[in-house]
């Protein structure tokens, strides 16, 4: 599974998206993350492992509470991919728009 | 499965991402899409069904060749979700930056 596959798979779950949204506001421990979701710690830990594997979050190895930290580069890579598809799409409509204007101008000058 | 779950799941596959990238350049039939991937038509059709179900593409029902069309709103919704997480993250750093500048100013005026 490549990096983008793993990142989009990680984003395809509402609990994992909520964890990411929470971590965007600041680092948090597993206990802090488990609170709002009414989930067991093993349940949250499973989601965190998915997020950690694809590089969306990191966890300090040595700290006692191992706070989770959102990693922007993985989020950026997913955003960049979508952005590129949207750029290509927009470019096409710009070209179509230009083409229609060229036709209109040709029609007007005849 | 909600809309965003389905969209991110659809994006989590390299062939489906390649199909989306291709459709960003213009509508295409199943045959045209199958060509560059060296896949069977049923194989491609399976991917198209996933993309259609989450609303990332649409297909004309009546046309003989049923061209596939990229639907921007579903792509936008996925991009918007990531963008919001990045905005929250960036805001936090702006606040941190402001806080550090306030501390520096207070230190200088003492």
PDB file of C-alpha atoms in Angstrom:
ATOM      1  CA  UNK A   1       0.000   0.000   0.000  1.00  0.00           C
ATOM      2  CA  UNK A   2       1.549   3.314  -0.951  1.00  0.00           C
ATOM      3  CA  UNK A   3       1.583   6.464   1.169  1.00  0.00           C
ATOM      4  CA  UNK A   4      -1.456   8.138  -0.440  1.00  0.00           C
ATOM      5  CA  UNK A   5      -3.484   4.900  -0.347  1.00  0.00           C
ATOM      6  CA  UNK A   6      -2.785   4.654   3.384  1.00  0.00           C
ATOM      7  CA  UNK A   7      -3.523   8.335   4.057  1.00  0.00           C
ATOM      8  CA  UNK A   8      -6.871   8.324   2.219  1.00  0.00           C
ATOM      9  CA  UNK A   9      -7.804   5.017   3.917  1.00  0.00           C
ATOM     10  CA  UNK A  10      -7.024   6.640   7.278  1.00  0.00           C
ATOM     11  CA  UNK A  11      -9.197   9.642   6.371  1.00  0.00           C
ATOM     12  CA  UNK A  12     -12.122   7.387   5.386  1.00  0.00           C
ATOM     13  CA  UNK A  13     -13.277   6.893   8.975  1.00  0.00           C
ATOM     14  CA  UNK A  14     -15.282   9.497  10.958  1.00  0.00           C
ATOM     15  CA  UNK A  15     -13.548   8.728  14.288  1.00  0.00           C
ATOM     16  CA  UNK A  16     -10.107   9.056  12.724  1.00  0.00           C
ATOM     17  CA  UNK A  17     -11.132  12.328  11.040  1.00  0.00           C
ATOM     18  CA  UNK A  18     -12.385  13.604  14.424  1.00  0.00           C
ATOM     19  CA  UNK A  19      -9.046  12.628  16.002  1.00  0.00           C
ATOM     20  CA  UNK A  20      -7.187  14.554  13.289  1.00  0.00           C
ATOM     21  CA  UNK A  21      -9.486  17.576  13.774  1.00  0.00           C
ATOM     22  CA  UNK A  22      -8.792  17.421  17.513  1.00  0.00           C
ATOM     23  CA  UNK A  23      -5.015  17.127  17.032  1.00  0.00           C
ATOM     24  CA  UNK A  24      -5.056  20.118  14.672  1.00  0.00           C
ATOM     25  CA  UNK A  25      -5.887  22.198  17.764  1.00  0.00           C
ATOM     26  CA  UNK A  26      -2.904  20.752  19.689  1.00  0.00           C
ATOM     27  CA  UNK A  27      -1.193  17.553  20.850  1.00  0.00           C
ATOM     28  CA  UNK A  28      -3.229  15.197  23.032  1.00  0.00           C
ATOM     29  CA  UNK A  29      -2.727  11.978  24.963  1.00  0.00           C
ATOM     30  CA  UNK A  30      -4.666   8.784  24.184  1.00  0.00           C
ATOM     31  CA  UNK A  31      -6.783   9.393  27.309  1.00  0.00           C
ATOM     32  CA  UNK A  32      -7.661  12.921  26.176  1.00  0.00           C
ATOM     33  CA  UNK A  33      -8.566  11.617  22.721  1.00  0.00           C
ATOM     34  CA  UNK A  34     -10.714   8.772  24.091  1.00  0.00           C
ATOM     35  CA  UNK A  35     -12.876  11.082  26.257  1.00  0.00           C
ATOM     36  CA  UNK A  36     -15.125  12.773  23.644  1.00  0.00           C
ATOM     37  CA  UNK A  37     -15.654   9.592  21.637  1.00  0.00           C
ATOM     38  CA  UNK A  38     -17.028   7.351  24.361  1.00  0.00           C
ATOM     39  CA  UNK A  39     -14.639   4.677  23.124  1.00  0.00           C
ATOM     40  CA  UNK A  40     -12.471   2.201  24.978  1.00  0.00           C
ATOM     41  CA  UNK A  41      -8.733   2.887  25.030  1.00  0.00           C
ATOM     42  CA  UNK A  42      -8.007  -0.213  22.887  1.00  0.00           C
ATOM     43  CA  UNK A  43     -10.593   1.081  20.380  1.00  0.00           C
ATOM     44  CA  UNK A  44      -8.896   4.476  20.157  1.00  0.00           C
ATOM     45  CA  UNK A  45      -5.454   2.853  20.103  1.00  0.00           C
ATOM     46  CA  UNK A  46      -6.453   0.862  17.023  1.00  0.00           C
ATOM     47  CA  UNK A  47      -7.380   4.065  15.181  1.00  0.00           C
ATOM     48  CA  UNK A  48      -4.172   5.759  16.341  1.00  0.00           C
ATOM     49  CA  UNK A  49      -2.133   2.860  14.955  1.00  0.00           C
ATOM     50  CA  UNK A  50      -3.743   3.362  11.517  1.00  0.00           C
ATOM     51  CA  UNK A  51      -3.013   7.099  11.700  1.00  0.00           C
ATOM     52  CA  UNK A  52       0.565   6.472  12.861  1.00  0.00           C
ATOM     53  CA  UNK A  53       1.267   3.871  10.171  1.00  0.00           C
ATOM     54  CA  UNK A  54       0.398   6.275   7.350  1.00  0.00           C
ATOM     55  CA  UNK A  55       2.364   9.098   8.975  1.00  0.00           C
ATOM     56  CA  UNK A  56      -0.625  11.344   9.780  1.00  0.00           C
ATOM     57  CA  UNK A  57       0.321  11.355  13.456  1.00  0.00           C
ATOM     58  CA  UNK A  58       3.431  10.653  15.490  1.00  0.00           C
ATOM     59  CA  UNK A  59       3.854   9.683  19.119  1.00  0.00           C
ATOM     60  CA  UNK A  60       6.746  10.448  21.401  1.00  0.00           C
ATOM     61  CA  UNK A  61       8.360   7.167  22.403  1.00  0.00           C
ATOM     62  CA  UNK A  62       9.882   8.250  25.703  1.00  0.00           C
ATOM     63  CA  UNK A  63       7.281  10.515  27.324  1.00  0.00           C
ATOM     64  CA  UNK A  64       5.149   8.813  29.936  1.00  0.00           C
ATOM     65  CA  UNK A  65       1.850   9.898  28.380  1.00  0.00           C
ATOM     66  CA  UNK A  66       3.031   9.640  24.779  1.00  0.00           C
ATOM     67  CA  UNK A  67       1.109  12.607  23.394  1.00  0.00           C
ATOM     68  CA  UNK A  68      -0.125  12.315  19.796  1.00  0.00           C
ATOM     69  CA  UNK A  69       1.024  14.909  17.318  1.00  0.00           C
ATOM     70  CA  UNK A  70      -0.536  15.687  13.933  1.00  0.00           C
ATOM     71  CA  UNK A  71       1.983  15.472  11.092  1.00  0.00           C
ATOM     72  CA  UNK A  72       1.224  18.103   8.483  1.00  0.00           C
ATOM     73  CA  UNK A  73       3.259  16.591   5.576  1.00  0.00           C
ATOM     74  CA  UNK A  74       0.947  13.550   5.237  1.00  0.00           C
ATOM     75  CA  UNK A  75      -2.126  15.791   5.340  1.00  0.00           C
ATOM     76  CA  UNK A  76      -0.494  18.116   2.808  1.00  0.00           C
ATOM     77  CA  UNK A  77       0.259  15.218   0.438  1.00  0.00           C
ATOM     78  CA  UNK A  78      -3.433  14.209   0.398  1.00  0.00           C
ATOM     79  CA  UNK A  79      -4.528  17.828  -0.091  1.00  0.00           C
ATOM     80  CA  UNK A  80      -1.935  18.312  -2.857  1.00  0.00           C
ATOM     81  CA  UNK A  81      -3.231  15.317  -4.774  1.00  0.00           C
ATOM     82  CA  UNK A  82      -6.828  16.601  -4.743  1.00  0.00           C
ATOM     83  CA  UNK A  83      -5.625  20.127  -5.526  1.00  0.00           C
ATOM     84  CA  UNK A  84      -3.759  18.914  -8.609  1.00  0.00           C
ATOM     85  CA  UNK A  85      -6.896  17.155  -9.941  1.00  0.00           C
ATOM     86  CA  UNK A  86      -8.897  20.350  -9.332  1.00  0.00           C
ATOM     87  CA  UNK A  87      -6.219  22.465 -11.053  1.00  0.00           C
ATOM     88  CA  UNK A  88      -6.340  20.265 -14.183  1.00  0.00           C
ATOM     89  CA  UNK A  89     -10.148  20.461 -14.139  1.00  0.00           C
ATOM     90  CA  UNK A  90     -10.147  24.272 -13.752  1.00  0.00           C
ATOM     91  CA  UNK A  91      -7.541  24.650 -16.523  1.00  0.00           C
ATOM     92  CA  UNK A  92      -9.811  22.744 -18.877  1.00  0.00           C
ATOM     93  CA  UNK A  93     -12.680  25.133 -18.208  1.00  0.00           C
ATOM     94  CA  UNK A  94     -10.403  28.135 -18.655  1.00  0.00           C
ATOM     95  CA  UNK A  95      -9.406  26.738 -22.059  1.00  0.00           C
ATOM     96  CA  UNK A  96     -13.045  26.066 -22.952  1.00  0.00           C
ATOM     97  CA  UNK A  97     -13.936  29.592 -21.883  1.00  0.00           C
ATOM     98  CA  UNK A  98     -11.103  31.032 -24.018  1.00  0.00           C
ATOM     99  CA  UNK A  99     -12.190  28.888 -26.962  1.00  0.00           C
ATOM    100  CA  UNK A 100     -15.792  30.144 -26.699  1.00  0.00           C
ATOM    101  CA  UNK A 101     -14.565  33.743 -26.530  1.00  0.00           C
ATOM    102  CA  UNK A 102     -12.379  33.168 -29.625  1.00  0.00           C
ATOM    103  CA  UNK A 103     -15.406  31.809 -31.509  1.00  0.00           C
ATOM    104  CA  UNK A 104     -17.511  34.798 -30.443  1.00  0.00           C
ATOM    105  CA  UNK A 105     -14.791  37.233 -31.540  1.00  0.00           C
ATOM    106  CA  UNK A 106     -14.447  35.485 -34.904  1.00  0.00           C
ATOM    107  CA  UNK A 107     -18.225  35.620 -35.331  1.00  0.00           C
ATOM    108  CA  UNK A 108     -18.310  39.337 -34.492  1.00  0.00           C
ATOM    109  CA  UNK A 109     -15.489  40.240 -36.924  1.00  0.00           C
ATOM    110  CA  UNK A 110     -17.058  38.417 -39.884  1.00  0.00           C
TER     111      UNK A 110
ATOM    112  CA  UNK B   1     -21.169   4.942   5.347  1.00  0.00           C
ATOM    113  CA  UNK B   2     -21.358   8.698   5.064  1.00  0.00           C
ATOM    114  CA  UNK B   3     -20.401  10.759   2.025  1.00  0.00           C
ATOM    115  CA  UNK B   4     -16.893  11.685   3.172  1.00  0.00           C
ATOM    116  CA  UNK B   5     -16.141   8.102   4.285  1.00  0.00           C
ATOM    117  CA  UNK B   6     -17.120   6.896   0.809  1.00  0.00           C
ATOM    118  CA  UNK B   7     -15.174   9.631  -0.988  1.00  0.00           C
ATOM    119  CA  UNK B   8     -11.922   9.043   0.948  1.00  0.00           C
ATOM    120  CA  UNK B   9     -12.341   5.266   0.504  1.00  0.00           C
ATOM    121  CA  UNK B  10     -12.704   5.852  -3.245  1.00  0.00           C
ATOM    122  CA  UNK B  11      -9.550   8.015  -3.255  1.00  0.00           C
ATOM    123  CA  UNK B  12      -7.556   5.329  -1.399  1.00  0.00           C
ATOM    124  CA  UNK B  13      -6.872   3.304  -4.532  1.00  0.00           C
ATOM    125  CA  UNK B  14      -4.215   4.222  -7.146  1.00  0.00           C
ATOM    126  CA  UNK B  15      -6.306   3.062 -10.127  1.00  0.00           C
ATOM    127  CA  UNK B  16      -9.306   5.086  -8.968  1.00  0.00           C
ATOM    128  CA  UNK B  17      -7.085   8.140  -8.425  1.00  0.00           C
ATOM    129  CA  UNK B  18      -5.685   7.690 -11.945  1.00  0.00           C
ATOM    130  CA  UNK B  19      -9.249   7.485 -13.319  1.00  0.00           C
ATOM    131  CA  UNK B  20     -10.132  10.740 -11.513  1.00  0.00           C
ATOM    132  CA  UNK B  21      -6.955  12.412 -12.826  1.00  0.00           C
ATOM    133  CA  UNK B  22      -7.885  11.277 -16.346  1.00  0.00           C
ATOM    134  CA  UNK B  23     -11.491  12.514 -16.026  1.00  0.00           C
ATOM    135  CA  UNK B  24     -10.233  15.891 -14.779  1.00  0.00           C
ATOM    136  CA  UNK B  25      -8.933  16.395 -18.339  1.00  0.00           C
ATOM    137  CA  UNK B  26     -12.353  15.545 -19.851  1.00  0.00           C
ATOM    138  CA  UNK B  27     -15.154  12.967 -19.986  1.00  0.00           C
ATOM    139  CA  UNK B  28     -14.212   9.467 -21.140  1.00  0.00           C
ATOM    140  CA  UNK B  29     -15.940   6.178 -21.921  1.00  0.00           C
ATOM    141  CA  UNK B  30     -15.204   2.970 -20.028  1.00  0.00           C
ATOM    142  CA  UNK B  31     -13.195   1.734 -23.028  1.00  0.00           C
ATOM    143  CA  UNK B  32     -11.070   4.876 -23.081  1.00  0.00           C
ATOM    144  CA  UNK B  33     -10.458   4.555 -19.347  1.00  0.00           C
ATOM    145  CA  UNK B  34      -9.553   0.860 -19.553  1.00  0.00           C
ATOM    146  CA  UNK B  35      -6.858   1.393 -22.222  1.00  0.00           C
ATOM    147  CA  UNK B  36      -3.996   2.954 -20.183  1.00  0.00           C
ATOM    148  CA  UNK B  37      -4.513   0.650 -17.204  1.00  0.00           C
ATOM    149  CA  UNK B  38      -4.159  -2.691 -18.960  1.00  0.00           C
ATOM    150  CA  UNK B  39      -7.263  -3.804 -17.057  1.00  0.00           C
ATOM    151  CA  UNK B  40     -10.281  -5.808 -18.128  1.00  0.00           C
ATOM    152  CA  UNK B  41     -13.531  -3.910 -18.638  1.00  0.00           C
ATOM    153  CA  UNK B  42     -15.152  -5.648 -15.628  1.00  0.00           C
ATOM    154  CA  UNK B  43     -12.135  -4.605 -13.528  1.00  0.00           C
ATOM    155  CA  UNK B  44     -12.510  -0.963 -14.552  1.00  0.00           C
ATOM    156  CA  UNK B  45     -16.299  -1.149 -14.158  1.00  0.00           C
ATOM    157  CA  UNK B  46     -15.873  -2.229 -10.547  1.00  0.00           C
ATOM    158  CA  UNK B  47     -13.762   0.869  -9.814  1.00  0.00           C
ATOM    159  CA  UNK B  48     -16.242   3.086 -11.675  1.00  0.00           C
ATOM    160  CA  UNK B  49     -19.073   1.745  -9.533  1.00  0.00           C
ATOM    161  CA  UNK B  50     -17.176   2.748  -6.356  1.00  0.00           C
ATOM    162  CA  UNK B  51     -16.555   6.210  -7.813  1.00  0.00           C
ATOM    163  CA  UNK B  52     -20.183   6.534  -8.927  1.00  0.00           C
ATOM    164  CA  UNK B  53     -21.589   5.407  -5.573  1.00  0.00           C
ATOM    165  CA  UNK B  54     -19.760   8.132  -3.644  1.00  0.00           C
ATOM    166  CA  UNK B  55     -20.698  10.757  -6.242  1.00  0.00           C
ATOM    167  CA  UNK B  56     -17.159  11.400  -7.546  1.00  0.00           C
ATOM    168  CA  UNK B  57     -18.269  10.524 -11.078  1.00  0.00           C
ATOM    169  CA  UNK B  58     -21.551  10.340 -12.934  1.00  0.00           C
ATOM    170  CA  UNK B  59     -22.510   8.433 -16.061  1.00  0.00           C
ATOM    171  CA  UNK B  60     -25.107   9.347 -18.643  1.00  0.00           C
ATOM    172  CA  UNK B  61     -27.815   6.712 -18.606  1.00  0.00           C
ATOM    173  CA  UNK B  62     -29.066   7.104 -22.148  1.00  0.00           C
ATOM    174  CA  UNK B  63     -25.963   7.640 -24.252  1.00  0.00           C
ATOM    175  CA  UNK B  64     -24.708   4.537 -26.025  1.00  0.00           C
ATOM    176  CA  UNK B  65     -21.153   4.869 -24.734  1.00  0.00           C
ATOM    177  CA  UNK B  66     -22.119   6.233 -21.315  1.00  0.00           C
ATOM    178  CA  UNK B  67     -19.194   8.625 -20.878  1.00  0.00           C
ATOM    179  CA  UNK B  68     -17.942   9.112 -17.330  1.00  0.00           C
ATOM    180  CA  UNK B  69     -17.929  12.616 -15.932  1.00  0.00           C
ATOM    181  CA  UNK B  70     -15.989  13.876 -12.902  1.00  0.00           C
ATOM    182  CA  UNK B  71     -18.234  15.511 -10.319  1.00  0.00           C
ATOM    183  CA  UNK B  72     -16.423  18.414  -8.697  1.00  0.00           C
ATOM    184  CA  UNK B  73     -18.675  18.754  -5.571  1.00  0.00           C
ATOM    185  CA  UNK B  74     -17.568  15.392  -4.101  1.00  0.00           C
ATOM    186  CA  UNK B  75     -13.909  16.241  -4.754  1.00  0.00           C
ATOM    187  CA  UNK B  76     -14.460  19.685  -3.233  1.00  0.00           C
ATOM    188  CA  UNK B  77     -16.036  18.197  -0.092  1.00  0.00           C
ATOM    189  CA  UNK B  78     -12.952  16.022   0.496  1.00  0.00           C
ATOM    190  CA  UNK B  79     -10.607  18.968  -0.156  1.00  0.00           C
ATOM    191  CA  UNK B  80     -12.692  21.214   2.119  1.00  0.00           C
ATOM    192  CA  UNK B  81     -12.425  18.770   5.002  1.00  0.00           C
ATOM    193  CA  UNK B  82      -8.614  18.613   4.763  1.00  0.00           C
ATOM    194  CA  UNK B  83      -8.436  22.379   4.250  1.00  0.00           C
ATOM    195  CA  UNK B  84     -10.415  23.005   7.442  1.00  0.00           C
ATOM    196  CA  UNK B  85      -8.030  20.799   9.475  1.00  0.00           C
ATOM    197  CA  UNK B  86      -5.067  22.683   7.973  1.00  0.00           C
ATOM    198  CA  UNK B  87      -6.716  26.043   8.728  1.00  0.00           C
ATOM    199  CA  UNK B  88      -7.186  25.107  12.414  1.00  0.00           C
ATOM    200  CA  UNK B  89      -3.574  23.936  12.536  1.00  0.00           C
ATOM    201  CA  UNK B  90      -2.258  27.138  10.913  1.00  0.00           C
ATOM    202  CA  UNK B  91      -4.378  29.311  13.230  1.00  0.00           C
ATOM    203  CA  UNK B  92      -2.806  27.613  16.239  1.00  0.00           C
ATOM    204  CA  UNK B  93       0.673  28.481  14.997  1.00  0.00           C
ATOM    205  CA  UNK B  94      -0.372  32.060  14.282  1.00  0.00           C
ATOM    206  CA  UNK B  95      -1.586  32.311  17.885  1.00  0.00           C
ATOM    207  CA  UNK B  96       1.630  30.758  19.177  1.00  0.00           C
ATOM    208  CA  UNK B  97       3.636  33.185  17.065  1.00  0.00           C
ATOM    209  CA  UNK B  98       1.627  36.131  18.407  1.00  0.00           C
ATOM    210  CA  UNK B  99       2.062  34.846  21.959  1.00  0.00           C
ATOM    211  CA  UNK B 100       5.853  34.627  21.527  1.00  0.00           C
ATOM    212  CA  UNK B 101       5.955  38.159  20.121  1.00  0.00           C
ATOM    213  CA  UNK B 102       3.896  39.435  23.092  1.00  0.00           C
ATOM    214  CA  UNK B 103       6.367  37.800  25.489  1.00  0.00           C
ATOM    215  CA  UNK B 104       9.326  39.352  23.639  1.00  0.00           C
ATOM    216  CA  UNK B 105       7.683  42.809  23.715  1.00  0.00           C
ATOM    217  CA  UNK B 106       6.948  42.503  27.427  1.00  0.00           C
ATOM    218  CA  UNK B 107      10.554  41.443  28.031  1.00  0.00           C
ATOM    219  CA  UNK B 108      11.886  44.419  26.035  1.00  0.00           C
ATOM    220  CA  UNK B 109       9.699  46.987  27.865  1.00  0.00           C
ATOM    221  CA  UNK B 110      10.693  45.832  31.360  1.00  0.00           C
TER     222      UNK B 110
END
